Coordinates of C-alpha atoms in Angstrom, one line a residue:
X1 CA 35.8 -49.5 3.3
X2 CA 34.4 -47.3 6.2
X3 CA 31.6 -47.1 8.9
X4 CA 28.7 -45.7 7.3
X5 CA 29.2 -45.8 3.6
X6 CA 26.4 -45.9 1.6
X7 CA 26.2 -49.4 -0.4
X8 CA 23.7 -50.1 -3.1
X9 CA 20.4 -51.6 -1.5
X10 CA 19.5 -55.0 -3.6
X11 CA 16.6 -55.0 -4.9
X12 CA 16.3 -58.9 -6.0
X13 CA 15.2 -60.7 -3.2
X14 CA 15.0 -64.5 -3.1
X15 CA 10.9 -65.7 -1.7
X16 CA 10.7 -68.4 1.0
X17 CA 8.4 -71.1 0.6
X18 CA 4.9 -70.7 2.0
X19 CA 4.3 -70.3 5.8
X20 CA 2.7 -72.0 8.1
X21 CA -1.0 -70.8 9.1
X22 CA 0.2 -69.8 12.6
X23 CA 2.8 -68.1 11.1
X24 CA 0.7 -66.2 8.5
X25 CA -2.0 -65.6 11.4
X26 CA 0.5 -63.6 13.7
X27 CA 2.2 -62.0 10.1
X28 CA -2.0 -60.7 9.4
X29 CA -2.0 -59.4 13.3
X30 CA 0.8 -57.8 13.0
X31 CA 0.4 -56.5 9.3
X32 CA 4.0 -57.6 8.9
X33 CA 5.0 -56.1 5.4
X34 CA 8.1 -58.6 5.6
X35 CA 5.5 -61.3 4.5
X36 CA 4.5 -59.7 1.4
X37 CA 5.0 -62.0 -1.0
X38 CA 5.0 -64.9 1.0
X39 CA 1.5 -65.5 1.2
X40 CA -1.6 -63.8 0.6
X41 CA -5.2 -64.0 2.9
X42 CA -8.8 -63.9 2.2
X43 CA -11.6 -62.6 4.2
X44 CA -14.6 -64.9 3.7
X45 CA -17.1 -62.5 5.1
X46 CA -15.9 -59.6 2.5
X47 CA -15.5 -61.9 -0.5
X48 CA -11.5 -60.2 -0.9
X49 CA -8.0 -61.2 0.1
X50 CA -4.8 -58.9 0.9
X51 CA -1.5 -58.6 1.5
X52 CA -0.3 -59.3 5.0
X53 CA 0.7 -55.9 5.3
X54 CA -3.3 -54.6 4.8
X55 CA -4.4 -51.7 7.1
X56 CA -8.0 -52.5 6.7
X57 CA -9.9 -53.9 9.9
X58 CA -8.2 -57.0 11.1
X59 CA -10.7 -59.9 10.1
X60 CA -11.5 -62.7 12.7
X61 CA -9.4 -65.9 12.5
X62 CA -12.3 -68.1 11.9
X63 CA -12.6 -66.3 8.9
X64 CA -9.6 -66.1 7.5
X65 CA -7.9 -68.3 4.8
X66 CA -4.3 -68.4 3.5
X67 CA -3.2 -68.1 -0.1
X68 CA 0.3 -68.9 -1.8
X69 CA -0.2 -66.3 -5.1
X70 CA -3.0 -63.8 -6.0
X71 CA -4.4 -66.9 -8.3
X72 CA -4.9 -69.1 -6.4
X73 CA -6.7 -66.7 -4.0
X74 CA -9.0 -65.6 -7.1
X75 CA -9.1 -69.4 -8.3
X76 CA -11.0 -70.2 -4.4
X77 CA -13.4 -67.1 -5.9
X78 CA -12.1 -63.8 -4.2
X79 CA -11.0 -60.7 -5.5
X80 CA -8.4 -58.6 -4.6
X81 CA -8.7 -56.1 -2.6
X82 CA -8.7 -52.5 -3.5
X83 CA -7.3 -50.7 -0.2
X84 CA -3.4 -52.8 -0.2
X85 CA -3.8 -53.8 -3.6
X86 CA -2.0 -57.0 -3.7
X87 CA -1.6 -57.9 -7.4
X88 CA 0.8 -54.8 -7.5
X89 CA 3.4 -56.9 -5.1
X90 CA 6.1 -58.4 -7.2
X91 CA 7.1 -61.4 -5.0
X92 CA 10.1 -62.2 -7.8
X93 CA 12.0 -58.8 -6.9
X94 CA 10.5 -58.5 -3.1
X95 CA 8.9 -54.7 -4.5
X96 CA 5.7 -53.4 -4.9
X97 CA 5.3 -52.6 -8.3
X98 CA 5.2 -49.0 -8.0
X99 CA 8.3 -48.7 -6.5
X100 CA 9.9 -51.7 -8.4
X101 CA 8.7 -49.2 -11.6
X102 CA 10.3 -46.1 -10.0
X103 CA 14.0 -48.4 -9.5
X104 CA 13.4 -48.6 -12.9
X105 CA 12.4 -45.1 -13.9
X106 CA 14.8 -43.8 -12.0
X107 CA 17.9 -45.9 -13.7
X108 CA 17.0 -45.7 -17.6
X109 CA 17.4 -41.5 -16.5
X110 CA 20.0 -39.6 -17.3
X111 CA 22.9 -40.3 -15.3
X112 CA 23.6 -36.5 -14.9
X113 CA 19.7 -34.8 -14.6
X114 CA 18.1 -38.4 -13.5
X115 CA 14.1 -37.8 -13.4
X116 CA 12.5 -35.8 -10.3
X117 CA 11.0 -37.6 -7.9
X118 CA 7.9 -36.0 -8.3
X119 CA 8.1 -37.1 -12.2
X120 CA 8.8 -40.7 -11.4
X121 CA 5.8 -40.9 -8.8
X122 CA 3.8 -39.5 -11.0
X123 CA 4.5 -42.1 -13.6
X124 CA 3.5 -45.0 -10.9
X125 CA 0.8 -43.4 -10.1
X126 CA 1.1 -42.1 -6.8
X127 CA 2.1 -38.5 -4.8
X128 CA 5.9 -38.1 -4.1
X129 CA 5.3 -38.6 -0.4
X130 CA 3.4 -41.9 -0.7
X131 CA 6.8 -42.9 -2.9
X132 CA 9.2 -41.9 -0.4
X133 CA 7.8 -43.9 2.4
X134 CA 7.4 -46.7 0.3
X135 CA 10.8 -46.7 -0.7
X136 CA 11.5 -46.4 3.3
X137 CA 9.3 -49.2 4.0
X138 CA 10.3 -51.1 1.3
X139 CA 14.0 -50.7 0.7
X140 CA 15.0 -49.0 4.1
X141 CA 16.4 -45.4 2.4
X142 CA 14.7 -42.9 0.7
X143 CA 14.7 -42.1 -2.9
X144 CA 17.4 -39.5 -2.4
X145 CA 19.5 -41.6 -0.7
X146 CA 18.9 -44.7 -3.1
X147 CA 19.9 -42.4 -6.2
X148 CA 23.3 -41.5 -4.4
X149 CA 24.1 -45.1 -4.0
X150 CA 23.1 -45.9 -7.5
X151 CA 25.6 -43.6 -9.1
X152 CA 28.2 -44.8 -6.9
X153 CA 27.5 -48.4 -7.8
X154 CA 27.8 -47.3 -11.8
X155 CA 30.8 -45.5 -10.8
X156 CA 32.5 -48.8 -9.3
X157 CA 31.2 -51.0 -12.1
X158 CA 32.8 -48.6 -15.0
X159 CA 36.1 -48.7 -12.7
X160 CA 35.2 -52.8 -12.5
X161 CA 34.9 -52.6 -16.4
X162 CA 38.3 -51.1 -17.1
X163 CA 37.2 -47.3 -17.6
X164 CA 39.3 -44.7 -17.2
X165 CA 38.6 -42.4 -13.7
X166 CA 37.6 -39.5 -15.5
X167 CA 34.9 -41.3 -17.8
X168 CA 33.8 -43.0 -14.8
X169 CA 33.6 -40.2 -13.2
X170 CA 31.5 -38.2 -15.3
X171 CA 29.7 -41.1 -16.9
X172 CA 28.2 -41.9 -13.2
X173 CA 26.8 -38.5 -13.3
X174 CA 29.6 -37.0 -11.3
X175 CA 29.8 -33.4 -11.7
X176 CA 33.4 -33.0 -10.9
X177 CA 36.0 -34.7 -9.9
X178 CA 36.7 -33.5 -6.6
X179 CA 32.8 -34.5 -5.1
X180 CA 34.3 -38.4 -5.5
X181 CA 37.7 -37.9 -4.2
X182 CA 36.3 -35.8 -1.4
X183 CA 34.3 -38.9 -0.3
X184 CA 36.3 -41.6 -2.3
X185 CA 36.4 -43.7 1.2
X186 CA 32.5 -43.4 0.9
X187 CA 32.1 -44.5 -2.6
X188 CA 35.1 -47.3 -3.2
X189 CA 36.5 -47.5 0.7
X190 CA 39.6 -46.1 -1.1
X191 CA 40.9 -44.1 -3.7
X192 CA 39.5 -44.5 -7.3
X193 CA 42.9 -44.8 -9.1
X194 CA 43.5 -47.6 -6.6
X195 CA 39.9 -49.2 -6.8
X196 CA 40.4 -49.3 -10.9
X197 CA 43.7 -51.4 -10.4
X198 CA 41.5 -53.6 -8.9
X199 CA 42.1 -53.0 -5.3
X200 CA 45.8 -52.4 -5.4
X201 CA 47.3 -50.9 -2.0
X202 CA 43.8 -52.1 -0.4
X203 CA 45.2 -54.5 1.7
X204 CA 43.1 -57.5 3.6
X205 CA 44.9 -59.6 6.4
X206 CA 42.9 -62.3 7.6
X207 CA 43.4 -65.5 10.0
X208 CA 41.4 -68.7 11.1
X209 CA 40.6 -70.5 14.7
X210 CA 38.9 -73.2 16.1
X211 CA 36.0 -72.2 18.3
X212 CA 33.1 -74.4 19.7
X213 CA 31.1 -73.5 16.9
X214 CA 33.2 -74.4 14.2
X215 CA 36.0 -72.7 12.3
X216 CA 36.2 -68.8 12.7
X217 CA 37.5 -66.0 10.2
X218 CA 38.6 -63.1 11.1
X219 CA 39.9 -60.2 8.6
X220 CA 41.0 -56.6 8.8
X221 CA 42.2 -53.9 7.3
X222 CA 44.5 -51.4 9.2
X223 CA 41.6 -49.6 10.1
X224 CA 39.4 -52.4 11.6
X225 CA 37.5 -56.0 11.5
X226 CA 35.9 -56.4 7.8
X227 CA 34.6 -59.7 8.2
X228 CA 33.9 -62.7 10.8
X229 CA 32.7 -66.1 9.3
X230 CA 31.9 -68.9 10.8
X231 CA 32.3 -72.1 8.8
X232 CA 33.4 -75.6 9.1
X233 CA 36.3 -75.8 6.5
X234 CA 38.9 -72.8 6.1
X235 CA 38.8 -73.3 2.3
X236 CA 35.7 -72.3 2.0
X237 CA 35.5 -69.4 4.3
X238 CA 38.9 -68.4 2.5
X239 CA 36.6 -68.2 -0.9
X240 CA 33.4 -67.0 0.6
X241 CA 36.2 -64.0 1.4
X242 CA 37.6 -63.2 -1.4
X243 CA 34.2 -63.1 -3.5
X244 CA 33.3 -60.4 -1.2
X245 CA 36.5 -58.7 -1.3
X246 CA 37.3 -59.0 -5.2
X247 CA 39.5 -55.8 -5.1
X248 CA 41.6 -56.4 -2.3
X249 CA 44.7 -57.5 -1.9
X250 CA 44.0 -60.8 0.6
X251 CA 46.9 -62.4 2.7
X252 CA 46.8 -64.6 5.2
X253 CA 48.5 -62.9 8.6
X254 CA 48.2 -65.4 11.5
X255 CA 50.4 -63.0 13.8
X256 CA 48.9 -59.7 13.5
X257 CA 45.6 -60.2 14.1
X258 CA 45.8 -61.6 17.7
X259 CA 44.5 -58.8 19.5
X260 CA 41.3 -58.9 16.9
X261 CA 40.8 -62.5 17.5
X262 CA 40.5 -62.3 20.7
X263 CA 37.8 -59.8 20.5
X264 CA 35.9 -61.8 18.7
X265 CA 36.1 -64.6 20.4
X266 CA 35.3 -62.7 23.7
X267 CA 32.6 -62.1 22.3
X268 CA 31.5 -65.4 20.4
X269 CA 32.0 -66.6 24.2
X270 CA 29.6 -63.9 26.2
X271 CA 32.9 -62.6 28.0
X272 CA 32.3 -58.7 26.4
X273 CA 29.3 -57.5 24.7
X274 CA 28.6 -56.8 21.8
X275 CA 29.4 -53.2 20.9
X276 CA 29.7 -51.2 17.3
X277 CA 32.2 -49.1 18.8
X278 CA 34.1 -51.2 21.1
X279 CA 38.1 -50.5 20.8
X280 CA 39.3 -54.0 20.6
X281 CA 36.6 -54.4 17.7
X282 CA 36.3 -51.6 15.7
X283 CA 35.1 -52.5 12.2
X284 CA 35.9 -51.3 8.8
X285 CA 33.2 -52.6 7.2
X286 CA 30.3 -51.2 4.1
X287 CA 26.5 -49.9 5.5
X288 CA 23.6 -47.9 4.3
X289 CA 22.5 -45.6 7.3
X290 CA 19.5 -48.0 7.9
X291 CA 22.0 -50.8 7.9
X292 CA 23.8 -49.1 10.7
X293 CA 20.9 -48.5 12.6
X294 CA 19.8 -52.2 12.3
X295 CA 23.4 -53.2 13.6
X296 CA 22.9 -50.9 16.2
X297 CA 20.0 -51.9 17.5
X298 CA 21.1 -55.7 17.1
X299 CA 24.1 -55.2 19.7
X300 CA 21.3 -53.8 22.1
X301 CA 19.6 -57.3 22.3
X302 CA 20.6 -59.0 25.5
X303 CA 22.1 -62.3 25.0
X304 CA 20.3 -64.8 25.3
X305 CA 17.2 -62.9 24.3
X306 CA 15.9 -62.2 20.1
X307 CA 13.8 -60.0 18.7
X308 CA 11.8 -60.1 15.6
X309 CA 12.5 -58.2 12.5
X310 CA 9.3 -56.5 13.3
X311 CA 10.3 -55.6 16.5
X312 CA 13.6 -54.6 15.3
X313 CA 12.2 -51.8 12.5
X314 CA 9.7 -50.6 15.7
X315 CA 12.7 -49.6 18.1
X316 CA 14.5 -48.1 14.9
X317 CA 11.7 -45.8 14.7
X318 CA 10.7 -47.5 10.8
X319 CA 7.8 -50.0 12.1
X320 CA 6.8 -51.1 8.1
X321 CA 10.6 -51.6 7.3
X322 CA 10.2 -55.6 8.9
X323 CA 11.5 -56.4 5.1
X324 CA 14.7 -54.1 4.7
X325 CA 15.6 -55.4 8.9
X326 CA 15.7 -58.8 7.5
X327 CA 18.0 -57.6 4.5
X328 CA 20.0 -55.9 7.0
X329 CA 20.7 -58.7 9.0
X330 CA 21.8 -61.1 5.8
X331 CA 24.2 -58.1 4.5
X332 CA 26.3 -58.4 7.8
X333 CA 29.6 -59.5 7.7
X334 CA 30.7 -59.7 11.1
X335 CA 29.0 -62.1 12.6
X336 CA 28.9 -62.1 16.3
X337 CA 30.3 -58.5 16.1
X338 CA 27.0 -57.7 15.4
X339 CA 25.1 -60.2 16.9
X340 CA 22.3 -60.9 13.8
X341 CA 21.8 -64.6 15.1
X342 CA 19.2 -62.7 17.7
X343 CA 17.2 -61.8 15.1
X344 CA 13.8 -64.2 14.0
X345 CA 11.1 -64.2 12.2
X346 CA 7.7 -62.9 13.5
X347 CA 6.2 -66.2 15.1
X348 CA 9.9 -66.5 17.1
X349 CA 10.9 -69.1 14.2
X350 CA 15.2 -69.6 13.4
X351 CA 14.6 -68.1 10.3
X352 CA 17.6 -68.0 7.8
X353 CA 21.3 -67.7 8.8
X354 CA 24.4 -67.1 6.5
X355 CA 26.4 -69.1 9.0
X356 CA 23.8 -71.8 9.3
X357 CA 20.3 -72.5 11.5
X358 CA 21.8 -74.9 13.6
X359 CA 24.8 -72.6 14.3
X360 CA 22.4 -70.1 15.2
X361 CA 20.5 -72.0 17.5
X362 CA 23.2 -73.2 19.3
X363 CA 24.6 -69.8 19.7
X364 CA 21.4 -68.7 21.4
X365 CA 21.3 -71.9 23.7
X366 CA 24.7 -71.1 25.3
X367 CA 23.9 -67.8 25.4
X368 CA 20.3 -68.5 27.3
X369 CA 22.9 -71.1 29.3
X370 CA 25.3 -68.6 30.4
X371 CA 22.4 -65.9 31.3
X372 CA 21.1 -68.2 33.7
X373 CA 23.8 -68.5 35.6

C-alpha cells in the first residue's frame, strides 16, 4: 500500500431512491451529472424529458416535471430527448451506455494488444475524444489510465486465485517481469511473491479508543495510517478491517500506535487540521490520482463548513465528475484524516456516510460549535 496507487475504479454503483422535487430542481440547475440515474425531467412546453445532466436551455420551473425511469416519463407522453439522450444511462451500473459498452469492449480484449481506443469508440458510436471525457466525467480517469488499473486488478486476482507470478504476470498482459516489480508497491503495495502468499510479511497493526463519537480504529503499517473507523462495537470494526485487508497480516498493537492515535484524535477533536501530508499522520493507504485530488481538496474545507460533490469536482478542475467525487468520498478509509463527512449532496442534504448520517452530522455540529468560538 502506497500514496497514489492506482486502484481499479468500480464500475457497479448502487442507485438511491428517488429525490425530492427541490432536490431534482437544484440537480436540473446545476446539470448535476451525479443525478443521472436518479431521476429523469420533462419539459412540458417541448413535449421531451432528459437527464439531469442536459446542456440544452434550462427550462422554467413551472414547467418542469420529475420522472423516476425513462417509462414512466414516456408513459406521462414524452419522448426522450435527442441532445443527452437519456435512455442510454444505465442507472443499474451508474454508466452511460457507451461507456459502460467500452468497460466491456475494452476487458473481452486481449490482455496483451487490448483494443485502441479509437476502435472501442468507434464501436459505441462516438469520436475518441467524446469517450475520453466521458470516461473522466463518468469514472474520474481516463481510458488510459482505467486500462492500467484493469491489468493490475487481473494481475492481483490470478495471484488471489493461486497462480504462479510468472503466469500472472504475463497473463495480465505484462510484458516483462521487471515493469511489475519496478512498481510492485503500485500494483499489490508489496512485492508479488509476497502478495501470492496472501499477504505474508505485509504486516497491519491496529488499536481501538473511545472517542465522543463512538469507538475509533486506527491501523498502520510501518509506513503510515491505513485506516480510521468509527463504529460503536470493536468486533465489528475489527471485521470491517480485515475484509478490506484480506492479505495482511492483522495484529492487534495497543502500544505502538500511540503517537498515531493521537493524531487522529487531534484531529477528530479540531485541535490540528486536517492535512494529507501532515507528519504525525502520514497515510499508507490505495488511490487513483482523482481520488487523491478529491482527498485533497476535502482537507481544504474549513471545519465546520461542506461542500457539495459538485462543488468539489469544480475546484478539482473536473466540473461533470459530481458522480466519481461522490465515489471518492465512499472509497476513503481514513475517516477524519480526510475529512469526507464535509461533503453533501447538491441541495446541502447529509447524504450517505460509511460511518453513519448521524455521526456525520454530529461531527459537523461540533465542528460549526467550536468555529464559533
Amino acid at each position: 500500500m502506497t500514496q497514489h496507487a492506482l486502484s481499479f475504479p468500480a464500475v457497479a454503483l448502487a442507485t438511491s431512491l428517488f429525490p425530492d422535487p427541490e432536490t431534482c430542481w437544484h440537480a436540473v440547475q446545476r446539470r448535476d451529472r451525479g443525478y443521472n440515474g436518479r431521476f429523469w425531467f420533462s419539459v412540458r412546453t417541448t413535449g421531451v424529458y432528459c437527464l439531469p445532466s442536459c446542456a440544452a436551455r434550462p427550462p422554467l420551473r413551472r414547467n418542469v416535471d420529475f420522472h423516476a425511469s425513462p417509462e414512466a416519463a414516456e408513459a406521462a407522453g414524452f419522448r426522450a430527448c435527442k441532445r443527452c439522450k437519456p435512455r442510454d444511462w444505465q442507472a443499474g451500473v451508474g454508466l452511460s451506455r457507451p461507456v459502460a459498452r467500452a468497460c466491456a469492449l475494452f476487458d473481452a480484449g486481449d490482455a496483451d494488444a487490448p483494443p485502441s481506443l479509437t476502435e472501442v469508440a468507434r464501436k459505441v458510436g462516438l469520436s475518441s475524444g467524446a469517450l475520453g471525457k466521458r470516461f473522466l466525467a463518468e469514472l474520474g480517469v481516463a481510458p488510459r489510465d482505467w486500462l492500467v488499473a484493469r491489468k493490475r486488478e487481473r494481475f492481483r486476482s490470478a495471484l488471489r486465485g493461486g497462480a504462479s507470478v510468472a503466469d500472472a504476470i504475463y497473463g495480465a498482459g505484462y510484458g516483462s517481469p521487471s515493469r511489475v516489480y519496478e512498481n510492485s508497491d503500485k500494483a499489490l503495495g508489496m512485492t508479488p511473491a509476497t502478495y501470492a502468499k496472501g499477504g505474508a510479511g505485509a504486516h497491519i497493526d491496529y488499536t481501538t479508543v473511545d472517542s465522543d463519537y463512538g469507538r475509533v480504529l486506527v491501523a498502520a503499517t510501518e509506513k503510515g495510517i491505513a485506516a480510521v473507523f468509527l463504529g460503536d462495537d470493536d468486533r465489528a470494526l475489527e471485521k470491517d478491517l480485515k475484509r478490506d485487508f484480506p492479505a495482511a497480516e492483522i495484529q492487534r498493537n495497543d502500544d505502538v500506535l500511540g503517537p498515531r492515535v493521537r493524531g487522529v484524535l487531534s484531529r477528530l477533536y479540531g485541535r490540528k487540521p486536517s492535512a494529507l501530508d501532515a507528519p504525525d499522520v502520514p497515510l499508507d493507504i490505495l488511490g487513483t490520482a482523482f481520488q487523491w485530488k478529491v482527498w485533497k481538496a476535502l482537507t481544504e474545507i474549513p471545519a465546520g463548513e461542506t461542500r457539495t460533490y459538485g462543488e468539489i469536482a469544480r475546484r478539482i478542475g473536473e466540473p461533470k465528475s459530481a458522480r466519481a467525487v461522490g465515489r471518492a468520498c465512499a472509497t476513503n478509509q481514513a475517516a477524519v484524516v480526510i475529512p469526507c463527512h464535509r461533503a453533501v449532496g447538491s441541495s446541502g442534504a447529509l447524504t450517505g456516510y460509511r460511518w453513519g448520517v448521524a455521526r456525520k452530522e454530529r461531527l459537523l455540529a461540533e465542528e460549526r460549535r467550536r468555529s464559533s468560538r
